[in-house]
Coordinates of N, CA and C in Angstrom, one line a residue:
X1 N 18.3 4.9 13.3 CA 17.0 5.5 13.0 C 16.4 4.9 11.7
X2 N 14.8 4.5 11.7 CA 14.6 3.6 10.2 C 13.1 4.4 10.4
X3 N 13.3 4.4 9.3 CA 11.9 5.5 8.5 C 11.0 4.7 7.7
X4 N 9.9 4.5 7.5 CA 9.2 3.9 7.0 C 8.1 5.6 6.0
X5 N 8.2 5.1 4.6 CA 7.6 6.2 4.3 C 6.5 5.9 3.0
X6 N 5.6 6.1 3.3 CA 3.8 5.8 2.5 C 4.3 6.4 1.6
X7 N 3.7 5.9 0.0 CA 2.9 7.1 -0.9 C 1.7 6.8 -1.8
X8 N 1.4 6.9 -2.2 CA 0.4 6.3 -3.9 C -1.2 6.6 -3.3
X9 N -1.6 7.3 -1.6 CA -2.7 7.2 -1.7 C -3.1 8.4 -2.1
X10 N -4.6 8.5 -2.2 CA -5.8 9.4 -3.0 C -6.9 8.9 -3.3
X11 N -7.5 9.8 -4.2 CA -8.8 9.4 -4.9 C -8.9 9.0 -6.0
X12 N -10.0 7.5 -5.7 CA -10.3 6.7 -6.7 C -11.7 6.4 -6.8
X13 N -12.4 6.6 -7.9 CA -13.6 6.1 -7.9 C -13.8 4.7 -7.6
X14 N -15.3 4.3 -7.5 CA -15.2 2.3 -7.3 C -14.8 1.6 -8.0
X15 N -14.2 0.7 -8.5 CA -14.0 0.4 -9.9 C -12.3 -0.1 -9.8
X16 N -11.7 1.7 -9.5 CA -10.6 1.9 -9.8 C -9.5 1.1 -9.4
X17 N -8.1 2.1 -9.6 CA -7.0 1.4 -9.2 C -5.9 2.1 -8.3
X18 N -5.3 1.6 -7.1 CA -4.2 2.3 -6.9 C -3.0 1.4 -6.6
X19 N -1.7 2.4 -6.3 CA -0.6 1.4 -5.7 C 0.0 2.3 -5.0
X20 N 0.2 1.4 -3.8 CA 0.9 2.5 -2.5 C 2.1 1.6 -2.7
X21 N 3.2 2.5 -2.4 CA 4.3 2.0 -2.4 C 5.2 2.6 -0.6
X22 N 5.8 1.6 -0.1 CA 6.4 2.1 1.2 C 7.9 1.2 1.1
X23 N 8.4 3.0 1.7 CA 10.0 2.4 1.2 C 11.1 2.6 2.7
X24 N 11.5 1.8 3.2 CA 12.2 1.7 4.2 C 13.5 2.5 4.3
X25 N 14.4 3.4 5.3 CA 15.3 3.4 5.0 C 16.0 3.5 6.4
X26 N 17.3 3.8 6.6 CA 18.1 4.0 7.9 C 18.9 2.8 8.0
X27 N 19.4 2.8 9.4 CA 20.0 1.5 9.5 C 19.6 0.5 9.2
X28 N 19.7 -0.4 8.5 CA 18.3 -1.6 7.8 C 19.7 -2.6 7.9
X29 N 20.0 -3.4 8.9 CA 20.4 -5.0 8.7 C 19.6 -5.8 7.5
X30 N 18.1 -6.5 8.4 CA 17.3 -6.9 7.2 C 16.2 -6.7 8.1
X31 N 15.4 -7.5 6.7 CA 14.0 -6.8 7.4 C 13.0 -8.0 6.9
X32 N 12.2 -8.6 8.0 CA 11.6 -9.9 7.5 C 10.3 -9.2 7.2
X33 N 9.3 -9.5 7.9 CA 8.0 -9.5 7.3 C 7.5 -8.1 6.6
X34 N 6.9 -7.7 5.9 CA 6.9 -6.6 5.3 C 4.6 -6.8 5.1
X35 N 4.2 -5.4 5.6 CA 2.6 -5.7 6.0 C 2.5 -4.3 5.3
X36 N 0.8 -4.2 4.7 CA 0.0 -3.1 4.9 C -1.1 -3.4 6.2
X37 N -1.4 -2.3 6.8 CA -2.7 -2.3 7.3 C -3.2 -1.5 7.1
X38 N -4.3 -1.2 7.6 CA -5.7 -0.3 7.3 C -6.4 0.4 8.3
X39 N -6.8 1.8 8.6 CA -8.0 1.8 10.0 C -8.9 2.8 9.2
X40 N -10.1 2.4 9.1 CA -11.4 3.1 8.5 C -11.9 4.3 10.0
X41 N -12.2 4.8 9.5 CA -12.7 5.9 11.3 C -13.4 5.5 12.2
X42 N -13.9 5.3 13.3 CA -14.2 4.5 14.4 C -14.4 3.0 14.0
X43 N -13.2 2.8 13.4 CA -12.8 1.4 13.5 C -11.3 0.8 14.2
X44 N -11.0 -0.2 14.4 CA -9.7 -0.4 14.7 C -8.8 -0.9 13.5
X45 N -7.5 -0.8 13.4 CA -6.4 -1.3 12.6 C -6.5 -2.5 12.1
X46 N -6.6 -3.0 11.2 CA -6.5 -4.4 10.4 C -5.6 -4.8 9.9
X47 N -4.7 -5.7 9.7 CA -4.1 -6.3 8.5 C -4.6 -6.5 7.0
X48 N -4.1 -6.2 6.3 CA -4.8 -6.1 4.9 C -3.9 -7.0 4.2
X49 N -2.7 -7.0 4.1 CA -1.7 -8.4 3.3 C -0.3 -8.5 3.8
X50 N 0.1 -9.2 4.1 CA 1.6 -9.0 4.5 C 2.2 -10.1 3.4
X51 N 3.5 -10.0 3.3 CA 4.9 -10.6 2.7 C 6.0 -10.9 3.0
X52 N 6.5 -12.3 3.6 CA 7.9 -12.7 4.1 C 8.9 -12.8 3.1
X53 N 9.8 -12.0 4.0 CA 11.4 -12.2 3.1 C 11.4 -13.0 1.9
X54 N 10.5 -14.3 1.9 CA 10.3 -15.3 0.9 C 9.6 -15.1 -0.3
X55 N 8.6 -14.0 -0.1 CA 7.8 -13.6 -0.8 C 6.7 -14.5 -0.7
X56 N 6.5 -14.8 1.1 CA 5.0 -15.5 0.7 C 4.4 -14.6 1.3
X57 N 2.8 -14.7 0.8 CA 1.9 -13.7 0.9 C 0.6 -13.8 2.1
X58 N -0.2 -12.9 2.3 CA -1.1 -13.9 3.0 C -2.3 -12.6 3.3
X59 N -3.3 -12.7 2.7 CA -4.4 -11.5 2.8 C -5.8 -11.7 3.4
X60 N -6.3 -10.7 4.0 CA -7.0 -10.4 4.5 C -8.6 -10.9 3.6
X61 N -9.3 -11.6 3.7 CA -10.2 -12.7 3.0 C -10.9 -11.3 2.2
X62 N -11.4 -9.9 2.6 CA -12.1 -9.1 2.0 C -11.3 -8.5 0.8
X63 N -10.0 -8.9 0.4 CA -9.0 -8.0 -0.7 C -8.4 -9.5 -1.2
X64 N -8.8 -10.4 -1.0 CA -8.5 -11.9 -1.9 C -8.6 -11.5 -3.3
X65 N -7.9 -11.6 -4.3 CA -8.3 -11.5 -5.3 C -7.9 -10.3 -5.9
X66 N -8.4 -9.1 -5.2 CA -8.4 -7.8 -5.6 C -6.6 -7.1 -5.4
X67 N -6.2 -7.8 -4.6 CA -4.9 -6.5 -4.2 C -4.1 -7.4 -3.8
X68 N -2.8 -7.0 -4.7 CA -1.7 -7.9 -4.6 C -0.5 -7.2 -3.9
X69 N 0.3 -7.7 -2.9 CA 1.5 -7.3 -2.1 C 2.7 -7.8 -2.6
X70 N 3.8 -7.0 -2.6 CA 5.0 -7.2 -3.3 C 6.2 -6.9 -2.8
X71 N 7.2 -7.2 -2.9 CA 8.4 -6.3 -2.8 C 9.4 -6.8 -2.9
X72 N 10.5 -5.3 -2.9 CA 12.3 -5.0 -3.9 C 13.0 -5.6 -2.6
X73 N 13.3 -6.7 -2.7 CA 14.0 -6.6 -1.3 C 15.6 -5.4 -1.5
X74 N 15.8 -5.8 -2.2 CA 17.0 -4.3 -2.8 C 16.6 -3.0 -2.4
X75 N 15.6 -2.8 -2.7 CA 15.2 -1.3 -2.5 C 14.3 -0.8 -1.0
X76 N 14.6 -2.2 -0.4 CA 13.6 -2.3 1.2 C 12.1 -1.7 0.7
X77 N 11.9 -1.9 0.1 CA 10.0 -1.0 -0.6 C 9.1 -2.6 -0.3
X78 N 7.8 -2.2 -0.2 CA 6.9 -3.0 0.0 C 5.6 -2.2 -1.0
X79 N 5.4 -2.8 -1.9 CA 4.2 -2.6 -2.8 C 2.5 -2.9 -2.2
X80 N 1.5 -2.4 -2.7 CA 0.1 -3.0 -2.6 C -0.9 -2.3 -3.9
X81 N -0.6 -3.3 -4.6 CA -1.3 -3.3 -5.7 C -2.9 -3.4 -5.5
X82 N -3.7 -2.1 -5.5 CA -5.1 -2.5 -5.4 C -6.0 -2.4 -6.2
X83 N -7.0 -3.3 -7.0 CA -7.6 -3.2 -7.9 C -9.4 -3.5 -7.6
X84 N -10.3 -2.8 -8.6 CA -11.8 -3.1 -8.2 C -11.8 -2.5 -6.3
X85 N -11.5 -1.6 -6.9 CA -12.0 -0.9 -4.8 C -12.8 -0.7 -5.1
X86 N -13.4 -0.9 -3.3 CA -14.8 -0.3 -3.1 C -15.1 0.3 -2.0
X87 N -15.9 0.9 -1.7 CA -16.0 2.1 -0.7 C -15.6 2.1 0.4
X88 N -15.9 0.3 0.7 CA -15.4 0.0 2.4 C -14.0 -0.5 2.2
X89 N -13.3 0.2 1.2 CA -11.6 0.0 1.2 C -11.3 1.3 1.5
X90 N -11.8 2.4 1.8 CA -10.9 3.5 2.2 C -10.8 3.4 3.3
X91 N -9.7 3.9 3.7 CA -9.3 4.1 5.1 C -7.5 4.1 4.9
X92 N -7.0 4.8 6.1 CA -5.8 5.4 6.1 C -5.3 3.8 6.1
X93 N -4.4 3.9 5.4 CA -3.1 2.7 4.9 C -1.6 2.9 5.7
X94 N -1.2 2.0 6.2 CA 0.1 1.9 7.4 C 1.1 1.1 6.3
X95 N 1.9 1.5 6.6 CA 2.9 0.1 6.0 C 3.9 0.1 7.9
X96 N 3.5 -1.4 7.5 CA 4.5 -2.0 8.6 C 5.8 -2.9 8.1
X97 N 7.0 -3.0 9.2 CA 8.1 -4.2 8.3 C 8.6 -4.5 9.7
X98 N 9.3 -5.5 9.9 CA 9.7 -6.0 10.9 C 11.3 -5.8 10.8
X99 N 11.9 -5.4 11.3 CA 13.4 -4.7 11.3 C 14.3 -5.3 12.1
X100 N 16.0 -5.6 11.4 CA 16.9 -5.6 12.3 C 18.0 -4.7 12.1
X101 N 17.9 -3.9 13.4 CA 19.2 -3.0 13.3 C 20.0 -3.1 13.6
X102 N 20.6 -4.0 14.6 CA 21.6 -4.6 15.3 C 21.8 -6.5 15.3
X103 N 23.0 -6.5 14.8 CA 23.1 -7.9 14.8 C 23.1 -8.3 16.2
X104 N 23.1 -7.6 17.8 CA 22.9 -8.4 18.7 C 21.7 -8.4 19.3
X105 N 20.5 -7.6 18.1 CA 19.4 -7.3 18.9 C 18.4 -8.4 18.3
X106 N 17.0 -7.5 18.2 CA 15.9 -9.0 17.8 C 15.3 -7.4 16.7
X107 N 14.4 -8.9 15.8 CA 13.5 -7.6 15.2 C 12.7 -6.7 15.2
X108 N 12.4 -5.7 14.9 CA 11.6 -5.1 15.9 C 10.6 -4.5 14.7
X109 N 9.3 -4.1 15.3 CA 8.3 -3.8 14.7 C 8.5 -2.2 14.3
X110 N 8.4 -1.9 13.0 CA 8.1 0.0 12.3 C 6.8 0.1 11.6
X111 N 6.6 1.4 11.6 CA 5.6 1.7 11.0 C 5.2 2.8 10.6
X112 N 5.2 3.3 9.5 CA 4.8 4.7 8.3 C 3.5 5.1 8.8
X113 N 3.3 6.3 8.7 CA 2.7 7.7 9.3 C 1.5 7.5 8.9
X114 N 1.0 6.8 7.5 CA 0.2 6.4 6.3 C -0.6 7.3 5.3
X115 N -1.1 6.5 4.5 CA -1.2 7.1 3.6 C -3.1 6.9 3.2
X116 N -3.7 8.1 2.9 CA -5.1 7.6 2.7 C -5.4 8.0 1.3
X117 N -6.7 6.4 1.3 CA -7.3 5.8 0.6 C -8.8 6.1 0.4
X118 N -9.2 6.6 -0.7 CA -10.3 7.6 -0.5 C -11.4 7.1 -2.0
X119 N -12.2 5.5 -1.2 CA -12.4 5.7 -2.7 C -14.6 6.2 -2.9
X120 N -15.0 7.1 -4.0 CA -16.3 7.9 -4.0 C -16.3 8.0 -5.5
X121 N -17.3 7.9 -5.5 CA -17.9 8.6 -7.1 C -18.4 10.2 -6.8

């Protein structure tokens, strides 16, 4: 069983700053790609930044600049540093990671319950 679990969202004025952090746990062989995404309310799910095992990165053209993705591979956690939000960045935050739990299996896609992002003056 592998758990994927959100934290760091809330309220932020525009401007401001957050960091969600998601930390994997359970049977964890390894775990390659490591993602946030995003769904604002009648909208659909987006990718917002993801990070390979390598630590390469690769974001979503509207958070270029603004929000950086990271992670412990020690501690299975996936970071998202967000900075200068603005209004059309709220929306509930997913962390996703691609998972191996069995050495005879393939990896398989998880994903955290998420965590929302609320940003207002």
């Amino acid at each position: 069983q592998v758990q994927l679990v959100e934290s760091g969202g809330g309220l932020v004025q525009p401007g401001g700053s957050l960091r969600l952090s998601c930390a994997a746990s359970g049977r964890i062989l390894r775990i390659s790609k490591m993602a946030w995404y995003r769904q604002a309310p009648g909208k659909e799910r987006g990718l917002v930044a993801a990070v390979t095992a390598g630590s390469i990165t690769n974001y979503v053209d509207s958070v270029k600049g603004r929000f950086t993705i990271s992670r412990d591979n020690a501690m299975n956690t996936v970071y998202l540093q967000m900075n200068s939000l603005k209004p059309e960045d709220g929306a509930v935050y997913y962390c996703n990671a691609q998972i191996l739990t069995d050495l005879r299996g393939n990896f398989e896609d998880y994903w955290g319950k998420g965590t929302l992002v609320t940003v207002s003056s």
